[in-house]
Tab-separated table of C-alpha atoms in Angstrom:
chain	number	residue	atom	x	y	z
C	1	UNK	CA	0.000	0.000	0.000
C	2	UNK	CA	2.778	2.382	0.509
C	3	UNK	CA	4.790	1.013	-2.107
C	4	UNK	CA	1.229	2.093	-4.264
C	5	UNK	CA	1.034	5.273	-2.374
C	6	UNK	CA	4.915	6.569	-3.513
C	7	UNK	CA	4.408	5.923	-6.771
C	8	UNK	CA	1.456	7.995	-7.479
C	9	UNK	CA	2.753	10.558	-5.983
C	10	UNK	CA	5.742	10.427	-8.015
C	11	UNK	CA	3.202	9.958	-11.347
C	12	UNK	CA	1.902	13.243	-9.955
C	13	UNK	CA	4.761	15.187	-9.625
C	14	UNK	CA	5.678	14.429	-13.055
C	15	UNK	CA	2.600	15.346	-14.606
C	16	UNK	CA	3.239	18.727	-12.553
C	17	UNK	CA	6.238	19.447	-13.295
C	18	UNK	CA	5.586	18.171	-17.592
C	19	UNK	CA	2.356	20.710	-17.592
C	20	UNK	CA	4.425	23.552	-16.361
C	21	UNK	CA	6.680	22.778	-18.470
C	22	UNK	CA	4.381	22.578	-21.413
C	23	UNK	CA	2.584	25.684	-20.155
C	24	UNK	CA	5.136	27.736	-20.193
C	25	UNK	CA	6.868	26.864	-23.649
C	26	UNK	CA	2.793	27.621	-24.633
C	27	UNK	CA	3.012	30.769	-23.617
C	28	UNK	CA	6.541	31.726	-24.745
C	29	UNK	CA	5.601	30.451	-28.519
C	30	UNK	CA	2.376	32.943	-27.934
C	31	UNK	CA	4.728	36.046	-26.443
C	32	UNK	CA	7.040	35.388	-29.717
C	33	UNK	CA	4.034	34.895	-32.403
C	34	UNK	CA	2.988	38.245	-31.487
C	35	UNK	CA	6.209	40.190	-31.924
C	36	UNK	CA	6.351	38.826	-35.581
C	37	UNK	CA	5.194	40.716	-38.530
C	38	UNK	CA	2.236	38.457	-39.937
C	39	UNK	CA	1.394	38.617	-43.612
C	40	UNK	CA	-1.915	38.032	-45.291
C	41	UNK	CA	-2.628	37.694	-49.115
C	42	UNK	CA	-5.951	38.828	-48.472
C	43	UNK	CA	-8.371	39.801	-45.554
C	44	UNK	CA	-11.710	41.163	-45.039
C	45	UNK	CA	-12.427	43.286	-42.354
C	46	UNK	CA	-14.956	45.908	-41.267
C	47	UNK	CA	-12.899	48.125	-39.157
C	48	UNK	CA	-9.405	48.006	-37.885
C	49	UNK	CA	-8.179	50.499	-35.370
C	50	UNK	CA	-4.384	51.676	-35.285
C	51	UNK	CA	-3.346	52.117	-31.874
C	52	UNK	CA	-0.085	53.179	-30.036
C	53	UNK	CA	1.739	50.767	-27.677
C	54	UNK	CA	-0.078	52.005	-24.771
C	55	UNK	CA	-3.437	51.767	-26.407
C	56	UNK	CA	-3.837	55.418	-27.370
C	57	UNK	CA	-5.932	55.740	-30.529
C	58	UNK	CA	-4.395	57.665	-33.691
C	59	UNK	CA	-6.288	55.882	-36.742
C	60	UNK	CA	-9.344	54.159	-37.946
C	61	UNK	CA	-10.339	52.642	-40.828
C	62	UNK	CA	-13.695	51.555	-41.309
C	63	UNK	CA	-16.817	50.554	-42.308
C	64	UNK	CA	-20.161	53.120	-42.315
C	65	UNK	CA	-21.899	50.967	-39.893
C	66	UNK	CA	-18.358	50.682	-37.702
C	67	UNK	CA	-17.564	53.859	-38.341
C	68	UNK	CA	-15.885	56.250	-35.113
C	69	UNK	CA	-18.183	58.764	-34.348
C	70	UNK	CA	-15.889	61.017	-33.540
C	71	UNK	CA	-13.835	62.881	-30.607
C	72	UNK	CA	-13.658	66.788	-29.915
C	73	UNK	CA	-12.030	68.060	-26.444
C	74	UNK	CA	-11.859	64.291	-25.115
C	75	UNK	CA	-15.768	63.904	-25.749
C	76	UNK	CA	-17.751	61.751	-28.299
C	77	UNK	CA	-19.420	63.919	-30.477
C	78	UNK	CA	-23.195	63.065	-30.807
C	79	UNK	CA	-24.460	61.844	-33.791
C	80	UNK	CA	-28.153	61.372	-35.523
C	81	UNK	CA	-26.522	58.346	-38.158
C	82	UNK	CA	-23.945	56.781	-39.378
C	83	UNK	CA	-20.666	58.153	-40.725
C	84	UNK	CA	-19.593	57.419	-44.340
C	85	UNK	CA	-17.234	54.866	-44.357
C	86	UNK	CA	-12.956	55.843	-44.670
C	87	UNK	CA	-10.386	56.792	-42.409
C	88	UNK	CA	-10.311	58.924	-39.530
C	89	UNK	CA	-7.271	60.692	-37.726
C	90	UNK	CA	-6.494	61.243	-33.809
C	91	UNK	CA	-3.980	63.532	-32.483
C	92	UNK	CA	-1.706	62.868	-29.277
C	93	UNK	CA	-4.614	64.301	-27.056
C	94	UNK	CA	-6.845	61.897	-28.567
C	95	UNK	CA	-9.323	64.307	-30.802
C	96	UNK	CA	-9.974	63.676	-33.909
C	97	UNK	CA	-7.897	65.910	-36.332
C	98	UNK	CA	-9.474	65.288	-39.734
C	99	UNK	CA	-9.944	61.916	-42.493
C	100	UNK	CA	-10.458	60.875	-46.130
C	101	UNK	CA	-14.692	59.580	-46.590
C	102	UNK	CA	-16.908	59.074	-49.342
C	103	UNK	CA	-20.495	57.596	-49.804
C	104	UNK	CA	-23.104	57.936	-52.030
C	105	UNK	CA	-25.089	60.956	-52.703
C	106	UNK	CA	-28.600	59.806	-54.130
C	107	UNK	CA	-29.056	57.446	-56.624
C	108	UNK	CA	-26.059	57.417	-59.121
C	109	UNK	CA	-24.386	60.524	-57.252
C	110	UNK	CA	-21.274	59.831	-54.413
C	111	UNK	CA	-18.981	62.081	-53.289
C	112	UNK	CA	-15.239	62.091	-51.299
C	113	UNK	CA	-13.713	64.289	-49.252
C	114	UNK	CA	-9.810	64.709	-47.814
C	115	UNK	CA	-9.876	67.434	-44.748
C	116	UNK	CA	-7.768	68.356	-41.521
C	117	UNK	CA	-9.259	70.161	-38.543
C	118	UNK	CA	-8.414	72.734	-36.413
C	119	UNK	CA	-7.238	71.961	-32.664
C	120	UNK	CA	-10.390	70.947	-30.622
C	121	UNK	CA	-12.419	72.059	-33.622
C	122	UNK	CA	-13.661	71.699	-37.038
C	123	UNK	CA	-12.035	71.214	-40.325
C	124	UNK	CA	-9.929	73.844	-41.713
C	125	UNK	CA	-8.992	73.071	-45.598
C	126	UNK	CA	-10.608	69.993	-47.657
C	127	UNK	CA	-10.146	68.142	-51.217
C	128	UNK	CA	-13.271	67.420	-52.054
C	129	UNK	CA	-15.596	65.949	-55.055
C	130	UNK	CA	-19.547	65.997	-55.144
C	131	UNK	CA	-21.697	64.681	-58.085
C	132	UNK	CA	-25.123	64.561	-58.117
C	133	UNK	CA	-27.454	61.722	-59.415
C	134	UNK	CA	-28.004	63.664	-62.993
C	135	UNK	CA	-24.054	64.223	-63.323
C	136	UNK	CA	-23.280	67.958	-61.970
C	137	UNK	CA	-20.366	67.751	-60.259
C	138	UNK	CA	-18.115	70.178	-58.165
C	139	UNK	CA	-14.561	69.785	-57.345
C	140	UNK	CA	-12.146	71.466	-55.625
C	141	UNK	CA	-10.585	72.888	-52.198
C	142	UNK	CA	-11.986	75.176	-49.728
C	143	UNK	CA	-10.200	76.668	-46.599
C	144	UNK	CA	-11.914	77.987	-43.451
C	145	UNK	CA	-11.816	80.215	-40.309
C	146	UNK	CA	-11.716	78.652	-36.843
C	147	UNK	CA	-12.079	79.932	-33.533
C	148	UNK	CA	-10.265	78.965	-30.958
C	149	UNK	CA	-13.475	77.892	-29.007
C	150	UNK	CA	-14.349	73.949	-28.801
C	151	UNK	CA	-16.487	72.671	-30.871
C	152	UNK	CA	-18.937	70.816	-28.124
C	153	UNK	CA	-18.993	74.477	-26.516
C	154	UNK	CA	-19.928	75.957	-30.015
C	155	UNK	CA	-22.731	73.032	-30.205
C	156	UNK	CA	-24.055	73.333	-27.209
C	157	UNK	CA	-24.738	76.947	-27.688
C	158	UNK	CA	-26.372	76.990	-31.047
C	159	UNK	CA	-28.527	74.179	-29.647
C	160	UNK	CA	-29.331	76.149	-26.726
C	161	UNK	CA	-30.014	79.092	-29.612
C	162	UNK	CA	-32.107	76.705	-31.354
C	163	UNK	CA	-34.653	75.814	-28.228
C	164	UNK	CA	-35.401	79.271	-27.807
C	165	UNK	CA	-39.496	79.037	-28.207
C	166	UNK	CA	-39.492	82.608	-29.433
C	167	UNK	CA	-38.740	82.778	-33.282
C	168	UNK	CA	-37.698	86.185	-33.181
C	169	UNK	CA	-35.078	85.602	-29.794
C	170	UNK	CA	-33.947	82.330	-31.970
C	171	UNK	CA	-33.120	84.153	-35.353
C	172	UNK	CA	-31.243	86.487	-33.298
C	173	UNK	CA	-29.288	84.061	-31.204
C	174	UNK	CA	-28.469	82.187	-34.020
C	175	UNK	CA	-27.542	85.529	-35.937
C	176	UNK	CA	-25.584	86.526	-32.867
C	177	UNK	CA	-23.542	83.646	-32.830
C	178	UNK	CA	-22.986	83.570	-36.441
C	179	UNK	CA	-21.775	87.480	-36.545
C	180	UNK	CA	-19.152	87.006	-34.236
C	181	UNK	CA	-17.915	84.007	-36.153
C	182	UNK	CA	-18.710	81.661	-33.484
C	183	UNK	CA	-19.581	78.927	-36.397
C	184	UNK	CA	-16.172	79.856	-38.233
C	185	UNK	CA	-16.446	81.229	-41.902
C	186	UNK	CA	-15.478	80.393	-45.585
C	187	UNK	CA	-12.101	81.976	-46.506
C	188	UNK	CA	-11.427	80.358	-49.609
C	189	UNK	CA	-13.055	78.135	-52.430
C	190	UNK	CA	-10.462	76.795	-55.410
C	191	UNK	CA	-12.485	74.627	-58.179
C	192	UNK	CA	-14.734	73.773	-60.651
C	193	UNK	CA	-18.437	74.296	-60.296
C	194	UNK	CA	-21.605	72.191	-61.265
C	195	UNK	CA	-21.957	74.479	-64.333
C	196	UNK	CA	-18.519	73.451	-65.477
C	197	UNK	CA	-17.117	77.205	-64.912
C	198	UNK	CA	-14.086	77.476	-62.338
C	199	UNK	CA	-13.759	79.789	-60.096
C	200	UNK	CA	-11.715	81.240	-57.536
C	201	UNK	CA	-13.248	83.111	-54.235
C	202	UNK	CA	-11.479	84.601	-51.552
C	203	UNK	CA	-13.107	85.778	-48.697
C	204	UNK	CA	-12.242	88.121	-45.484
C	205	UNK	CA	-12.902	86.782	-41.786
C	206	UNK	CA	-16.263	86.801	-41.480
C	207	UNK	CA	-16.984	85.088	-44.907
C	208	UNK	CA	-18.140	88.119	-47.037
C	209	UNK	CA	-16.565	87.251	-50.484
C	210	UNK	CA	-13.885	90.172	-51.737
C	211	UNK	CA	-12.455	88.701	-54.660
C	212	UNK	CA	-13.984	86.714	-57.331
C	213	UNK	CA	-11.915	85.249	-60.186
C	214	UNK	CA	-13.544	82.979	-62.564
C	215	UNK	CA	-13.869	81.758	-65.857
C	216	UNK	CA	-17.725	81.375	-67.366
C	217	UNK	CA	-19.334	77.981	-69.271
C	218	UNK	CA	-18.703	79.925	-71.878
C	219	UNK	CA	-14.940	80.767	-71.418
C	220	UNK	CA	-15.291	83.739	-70.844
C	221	UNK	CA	-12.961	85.155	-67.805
C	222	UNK	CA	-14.116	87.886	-65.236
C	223	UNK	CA	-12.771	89.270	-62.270
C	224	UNK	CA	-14.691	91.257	-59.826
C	225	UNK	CA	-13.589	93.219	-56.692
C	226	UNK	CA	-16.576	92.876	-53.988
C	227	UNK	CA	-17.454	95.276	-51.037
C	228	UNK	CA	-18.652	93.509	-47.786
C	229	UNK	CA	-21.992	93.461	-49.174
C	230	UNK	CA	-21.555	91.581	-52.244
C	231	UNK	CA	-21.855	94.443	-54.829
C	232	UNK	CA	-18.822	94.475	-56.935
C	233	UNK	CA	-17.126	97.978	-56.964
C	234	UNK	CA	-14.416	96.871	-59.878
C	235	UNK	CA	-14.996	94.204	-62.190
C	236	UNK	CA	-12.349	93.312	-64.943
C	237	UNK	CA	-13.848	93.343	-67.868
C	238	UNK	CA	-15.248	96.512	-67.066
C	239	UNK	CA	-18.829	97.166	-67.545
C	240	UNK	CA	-19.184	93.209	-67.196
C-alpha cells in the first residue's frame, strides 16, 4: 500500500512538473508569435483600429456601420446616423484631427472628401468631389476660419439658440452667434463648379466674399472686386 502510495505521488509530480513545463513553452511560442510581422494575401475586415503601444488611438479605418463617431475636447461627439465609411485621424490628445470619406449621394451621385481640422475644432482646408445623381459635379478645395473655441462648446450653444421658443429671440441668437464668427467662416473656395465654370473666391474673416476670379461655361474670364456686401465695386472686364 505504501509502495502504491509513492508511486502515485511520483506519477503526480511528473505530470506537474511536464504541464508547467508545457505551459510555459505555450506561452513563450504565444509572447514570440505576437512580436512577428504576420502577412496576409488577403483579408476582409470591417474596421481596424491603429493604436499606439499604450493603447492610445491615432487611426481608424472603417466601415459606415463601424464607423468612429468622432472625438472633440476628449468627448464623443453626438451623432443622428452613421458616418460614411474611410479613415479617420487622432492627435496625441486623442481628438480627432481630420480623415479621407466618401459615400453615395442619391441614386447614381457619391462624393469624397480629404480634410484636416483645427485643434479641438472643425475642419480647416478639404479636397473634395460631389456629383449629383443627374451628373453635376463640383470639385475642388476650400479653406476655413476657426475659432479657438471647442467645438462641443460651439454646439451646445447653437442648440441652446435653437430651443429658444421665441422665433424672433432664436433668429437672433443664431444671428448673434454667427456674426461674431462663433460657427467659423469660408475663406477660400479653389475649383470647378456644377456648371462646369471654375472659379476662384477669396473671402475676409467673417466670410463676405472680396475677390472673385472665374472663368464662365462659356470661357469667358471675369474678375470682380466685392465690397462687404456683395456688390462688386471693380470688375475686370469693365462694364461686365
Amino acid at each position: 500500500m505504501q509502495a502504491k502510495l509513492e508511486r502515485d505521488i511520483r506519477v503526480l509530480k511528473i505530470y506537474a512538473v511536464t504541464s508547467t513545463l508545457l505551459f510555459g513553452a505555450l506561452t513563450m511560442t504565444a509572447f514570440s508569435a505576437q512580436e512577428k510581422k504576420q502577412k496576409f494575401n488577403e483579408i476582409d475586415v470591417e474596421r481596424i483600429n491603429i493604436v499606439e503601444s499604450d493603447g492610445k488611438l491615432r487611426m481608424v479605418i472603417s466601415n459606415e456601420a463601424r464607423q468612429h463617431p468622432g472625438i472633440v475636447n476628449g468627448k464623443i461627439i453626438p451623432r443622428n446616423g452613421p458616418r460614411p465609411p474611410g479613415i479617420l485621424f487622432f492627435d496625441q490628445s486623442g481628438d480627432e484631427m481630420g480623415g479621407l470619406i466618401f459615400g453615395e449621394n442619391g441614386g447614381k451621385g457619391h462624393f469624397g472628401s480629404f480634410t484636416w481640422d483645427k485643434v479641438q475644432n472643425d475642419q480647416t482646408i478639404r479636397i473634395g468631389h460631389l456629383e449629383g445623381n443627374n451628373g453635376a459635379y463640383e470639385a475642388g478645395m476650400q479653406v476655413w476660419q476657426r475659432t479657438d473655441v471647442p467645438l462641443d462648446v460651439v454646439n451646445a450653444k447653437y442648440e441652446a439658440a435653437s430651443k429658444l421658443s421665441d422665433t424672433l429671440m432664436r433668429k437672433a441668437a443664431i444671428r448673434a452667434l454667427t456674426d461674431s464668427g462663433f460657427f467659423g467662416a469660408n475663406r477660400l473656395f479653389i475649383g470647378k463648379q456644377r456648371d462646369n465654370s471654375t472659379i476662384l473666391v477669396m473671402a475676409d474673416v467673417d466670410g463676405n466674399p472680396r475677390i472673385r476670379m472665374q472663368v464662365l461655361p462659356n470661357g469667358t474670364p471675369r474678375l470682380d472686386f466685392l465690397d462687404a456686401t456683395g456688390k462688386a465695386t471693380y470688375s475686370v472686364p469693365v462694364g461686365h
